[in-house]
Amino acid sequence: MSNKRVGEANWVLVLFAALLWVLSVNCVEAGSAEGARQWQLERHRPMNRAAARDIAPGDASNTTATESYNFVAKWGAVTEDGCFNAPAGVAIDASGNIYVSEAGNNRIQKFNSSGQFITAWGSFGDGDGQFNIPVDVAVDTSGNVYVAEQENNRIQKFSSSGQFITKWGSKGSDDGQFYLPDAIAVDTSGNVYVIEAGNNRLQKFDSNGNFITKWGGYGDNDGQFISPSGVAVDNSGNVYVADGYNNNVQKFSSSGEFITKWGSTGSNDGQLSAPSAIAVDNSGDVYVAEWGNNRIQKFSPSGEFISKWGSRGNDDGKFAGPEGIEVDNSGNVYVASMLDNRVQKFGPKGRFRLKVGIESDGTGELASPYYAAVDTSGNVYVADTFNDRIQKFDGNGQFITTWGSRGSYDGQLKEPRGIAVDTSGNVYVADSANNRIQRFDSNGGFISTWGSKGSGEGQFKTPRGIAVDTSGNIYVADLYNSRIQRFDSNGGFISTWGSFGNGDGKFDSIEGIAVDASGNVYATDLYYNRIQKFSSSGQFIAKWGGRGSADGQFETPYGVAIDSANNVYVADFYNDRIQKFDSAGVFITKWGSAGGNNGQFGRPSDVAVDTSGNAYVVDHFNNRLQKFAINGTLPTIPSTPTGLKAFHATGGLSLSWDVDPNATYYVLYHGSNNAVTIKNYDGGIYSVRDDFYQKGNNTGQTYVYTMKACNSTGCSAGSDLFTQTFTRVVFNGDFDGDGKRDVLWRNANTGEVVIWLMNGTSIASAASTATPDLNWQIQGIGDFNKDGKADILWRHIKTGEVALWLLNGATIADKQSVARIDINWQIQSLGDFNGDGMSDVLWRNVQTGNVVLWTMNASEVLRYDSVATVDSNWQIQGVSDFNGDGKSDLLWRNVETGQVVIWLMDDTTIAAVNHVATVGINWHIRGVQSQGGGNSNILWQDSTSGDVYAWRMSNSTIATGAYMARGVPDNWKIIGVGDFYGKGTKPITDKSDTGSQGNVLWQDTSSGDVYIWATDDSDYAATNVPAYWFSE
């Protein structure tokens, strides 16, 4: 190959365009008075509230527990690097690096200014460098990192890389002690300010933890606090405190002298609802995150309202429980949203810029779940509240299915809370923010709905808990109507009881509800910390509870469940435990404590019990379910995984291995520090995220992997090593309709898409098209609207959504949503299988091997047909018209035997199967190109020697074959084939033909140089392409 260098100017233009785009990486209605009050109850521990209690703490039982519950399994939480599980605090250092305190995973994660993961440290515990609910993080001017731990009641100091330096604090109210530290800030002199929600005060320390001063105290007067939740310091040393329960911001001097305050309860400009965090920019402007209103407000230093943004939701610029906030030196604002597990970056005016890390909304992953139910077969249904969906698992946590999306149509959900299953398997969901009940079959098929907002019969004001008796009657906890409503199985109203108050049969905040085998109804009251028992017609029978932490007392009881023996289980939210009683309210046992370890809880919100007595606990802020067995034994550690196979696929790595019945999850390792957890595997092919395994500069490298099989007891030994060599193919197509192939690149860091419009080896123009979230992966290039120009088919690898970009050159003419498909179905290829001039989509189910073809008309799926079921050893290698009938055919290869087969297709029917040859597995197909008239080229390369060989095909048989090159250096990779000159396709093997068109696109992975191979016209298209530019 020539050493000629051309194209530098074109690449500079592309890079300049890239700088104009910003990275987007890929985890109660606002303003209502009722919703604000409920957020207060849920976010803040209800400390020191002056309220009547009708049961004295001394009345509670303190019986010694006679039963024990052992941890069995857990699922739902995300632990991979870059993903979040209850992010609570965010801080920015002078270099723009982002630090996130992750309460659910008990760790700190560090990212660069573009949102790329750098490192993480921490684990559950109370040792140096360990955490127990790290709720906030701050960074000083030297780059030291300070972490406030809620349950360990201390501050830890680290270097910027996570090395432990020092710690201070213990539980108490003396100087230097803490009770529920909730926020931390550092001033320009290195002084550290800590807010304590439990002691309702602020303490100031030097950088080594020596106590300096304190101020505050319980109350609503100037300088007093109730559940303060945020602290920030401006460049002049003024201190701002977000006073969570008083719904105001207070400003002090650095020594604690009160200066001013602003705010009142509400949702208007300048009003606040449960302010949870606060930050100050270099100009002194103040930013306040509101948990209740799910928004950010910006104020002047004196409290004058400037602007606001945000609302409840999981779209860009929306929030679900904003818990942390910080501003960098450029005025960009970072918000950690705890309930939907993400961190977002905004410009100074509130314009969305990027998401830090990777979203946690994939199947099997939970975002602040509230309730669960178990059917008679032991399947578990979870109200995945802040993903607005229901997820179904088997009793071991294996994912089965999911349904729902945010909205108000049939089958859509807004903050689903209560969930119940009848004896026929029908699922009833309290669609809380839509003020209705929806009924589904066991697979999520919509059946019926009833209810609307109001106080009449059959109306609701935020329905929460829901239960079904053995006769199919439905009971609903109607929160803000302070009542229980009873319906038949079709939603017909039967009766109601309850009203606001603290007497027998009255409620302040009714939440959970359950029914025993005799039809007795049990309901929890959050505010009065009690359980009430009624007959099925609403007659009061008994009550028990009271506020406290002794046996039989509660601190905000949430969900309630009944087992087959009529024992009562209560999720004791702020005591981080489950309590069990007999049907009369006599205490039996309890388990749990605050934390993120096995058997610990981060605010348990519900419990469900199966027919075997196993208890499933919804661990709300840890975003997971935990399963417990009474006096249970831990399962056997799984055997070492066997039968491991690896395949490269668009968007990542595809794997298969033998299933171990004792394994609930698997861990795949690459290198010394890289690991990813794989859940819900029950055979077939499993696709692993691209961002973990393949980066631009790793193309062509051989990776070595090992795997362990795990369950709650532990993990097996590592498997035998297995390898996968990553190749990549640059997507190329005729994007401008000039008859010449063009090239599509994507930036691995930002997700930006750039298209080179080609003229032979010259880049005629280069343009940035858009910057999609990296969770969106390109599935293929094809002409979907028959305009002679290539379009792009996308898929969101977490949600399964399919979308289409119709292109005109490098410009997006139209964006169209196609469908949302279960992630087990993977797109295999695009082709015109019915000869209508428009691309169709070929799918394959990775679990079953079933191959299905979508016949398309632009973004419309005209029909879908099952083609065949194929063993996982067979992989599609290319699409071409091998018999000249104008319809695409399929090239398959058995990755175990090396056998090559062609399916000659007639629309969705396999007209013939031709066995072409068997080739050694060291040879890999690098590209397939149709020549027309039943002739195609298949390009091979030997991964051992580097030799390149081409088959010239004639009607699915090998007409001729020849070596193209010998011993190509390993740094040169084939990344595509195509007609870049528009002269018509000729055999790749015809190297002697003068004027032969460009066929093979190469890249030097060591230098980044891009080269087009076309005999006399071969040349460099560009040089020094940075490694982070790649095609998927």
mmCIF file of N, CA and C in Angstrom, residues 733-742 757-759 787-790 808-809 979-983:
data_model
loop_
_atom_site.group_PDB
_atom_site.id
_atom_site.type_symbol
_atom_site.label_atom_id
_atom_site.label_comp_id
_atom_site.label_asym_id
_atom_site.label_seq_id
_atom_site.Cartn_x
_atom_site.Cartn_y
_atom_site.Cartn_z
ATOM 1 N N GLY A 733 -23.086 3.373 2.566
ATOM 2 C CA GLY A 733 -24.254 3.333 1.702
ATOM 3 C C GLY A 733 -24.271 4.578 0.845
ATOM 4 N N ASP A 734 -25.108 4.588 -0.137
ATOM 5 C CA ASP A 734 -25.202 5.749 -1.024
ATOM 6 C C ASP A 734 -26.201 6.730 -0.407
ATOM 7 N N PHE A 735 -25.689 7.615 0.459
ATOM 8 C CA PHE A 735 -26.569 8.493 1.235
ATOM 9 C C PHE A 735 -27.126 9.652 0.406
ATOM 10 N N ASP A 736 -26.423 10.047 -0.661
ATOM 11 C CA ASP A 736 -26.897 11.183 -1.460
ATOM 12 C C ASP A 736 -27.441 10.776 -2.825
ATOM 13 N N GLY A 737 -27.489 9.468 -3.106
ATOM 14 C CA GLY A 737 -28.115 8.997 -4.338
ATOM 15 C C GLY A 737 -27.329 9.263 -5.615
ATOM 16 N N ASP A 738 -25.993 9.439 -5.503
ATOM 17 C CA ASP A 738 -25.191 9.717 -6.700
ATOM 18 C C ASP A 738 -24.573 8.458 -7.286
ATOM 19 N N GLY A 739 -24.937 7.287 -6.764
ATOM 20 C CA GLY A 739 -24.411 6.034 -7.275
ATOM 21 C C GLY A 739 -23.078 5.647 -6.700
ATOM 22 N N LYS A 740 -22.548 6.444 -5.745
ATOM 23 C CA LYS A 740 -21.244 6.165 -5.147
ATOM 24 C C LYS A 740 -21.418 5.926 -3.649
ATOM 25 N N ARG A 741 -20.722 4.916 -3.170
ATOM 26 C CA ARG A 741 -20.804 4.583 -1.761
ATOM 27 C C ARG A 741 -20.203 5.683 -0.901
ATOM 28 N N ASP A 742 -20.866 5.987 0.220
ATOM 29 C CA ASP A 742 -20.393 6.953 1.204
ATOM 30 C C ASP A 742 -20.120 6.209 2.521
ATOM 31 N N LEU A 757 -19.415 11.993 2.385
ATOM 32 C CA LEU A 757 -19.936 11.811 1.034
ATOM 33 C C LEU A 757 -18.734 11.684 0.106
ATOM 34 N N MET A 758 -18.592 10.523 -0.532
ATOM 35 C CA MET A 758 -17.367 10.160 -1.227
ATOM 36 C C MET A 758 -17.456 10.398 -2.732
ATOM 37 N N ASN A 759 -16.282 10.649 -3.309
ATOM 38 C CA ASN A 759 -16.086 10.663 -4.758
ATOM 39 C C ASN A 759 -14.822 9.855 -5.013
ATOM 40 N N ASP A 787 -36.144 5.962 -2.357
ATOM 41 C CA ASP A 787 -35.731 7.209 -3.002
ATOM 42 C C ASP A 787 -34.312 7.130 -3.534
ATOM 43 N N GLY A 788 -33.706 5.939 -3.490
ATOM 44 C CA GLY A 788 -32.349 5.763 -3.981
ATOM 45 C C GLY A 788 -31.277 6.249 -3.034
ATOM 46 N N LYS A 789 -31.659 6.614 -1.801
ATOM 47 C CA LYS A 789 -30.710 7.122 -0.814
ATOM 48 C C LYS A 789 -30.769 6.257 0.447
ATOM 49 N N ALA A 790 -29.601 5.996 0.995
ATOM 50 C CA ALA A 790 -29.512 5.102 2.152
ATOM 51 C C ALA A 790 -30.079 5.769 3.396
ATOM 52 N N ASN A 808 -31.261 12.401 3.573
ATOM 53 C CA ASN A 808 -31.011 13.061 2.294
ATOM 54 C C ASN A 808 -29.585 13.573 2.360
ATOM 55 N N GLY A 809 -28.653 12.775 1.869
ATOM 56 C CA GLY A 809 -27.248 13.080 2.077
ATOM 57 C C GLY A 809 -26.918 12.884 3.542
ATOM 58 N N ASP A 979 -18.965 0.202 -3.772
ATOM 59 C CA ASP A 979 -18.627 0.876 -5.030
ATOM 60 C C ASP A 979 -18.500 2.376 -4.750
ATOM 61 N N PHE A 980 -17.285 2.820 -4.472
ATOM 62 C CA PHE A 980 -17.068 4.212 -4.099
ATOM 63 C C PHE A 980 -16.909 5.133 -5.316
ATOM 64 N N TYR A 981 -16.829 4.548 -6.528
ATOM 65 C CA TYR A 981 -16.656 5.351 -7.749
ATOM 66 C C TYR A 981 -17.926 5.460 -8.579
ATOM 67 N N GLY A 982 -18.886 4.598 -8.352
ATOM 68 C CA GLY A 982 -20.121 4.623 -9.128
ATOM 69 C C GLY A 982 -19.948 4.117 -10.544
ATOM 70 N N LYS A 983 -18.972 3.229 -10.764
ATOM 71 C CA LYS A 983 -18.714 2.705 -12.108
ATOM 72 C C LYS A 983 -19.354 1.341 -12.337
#
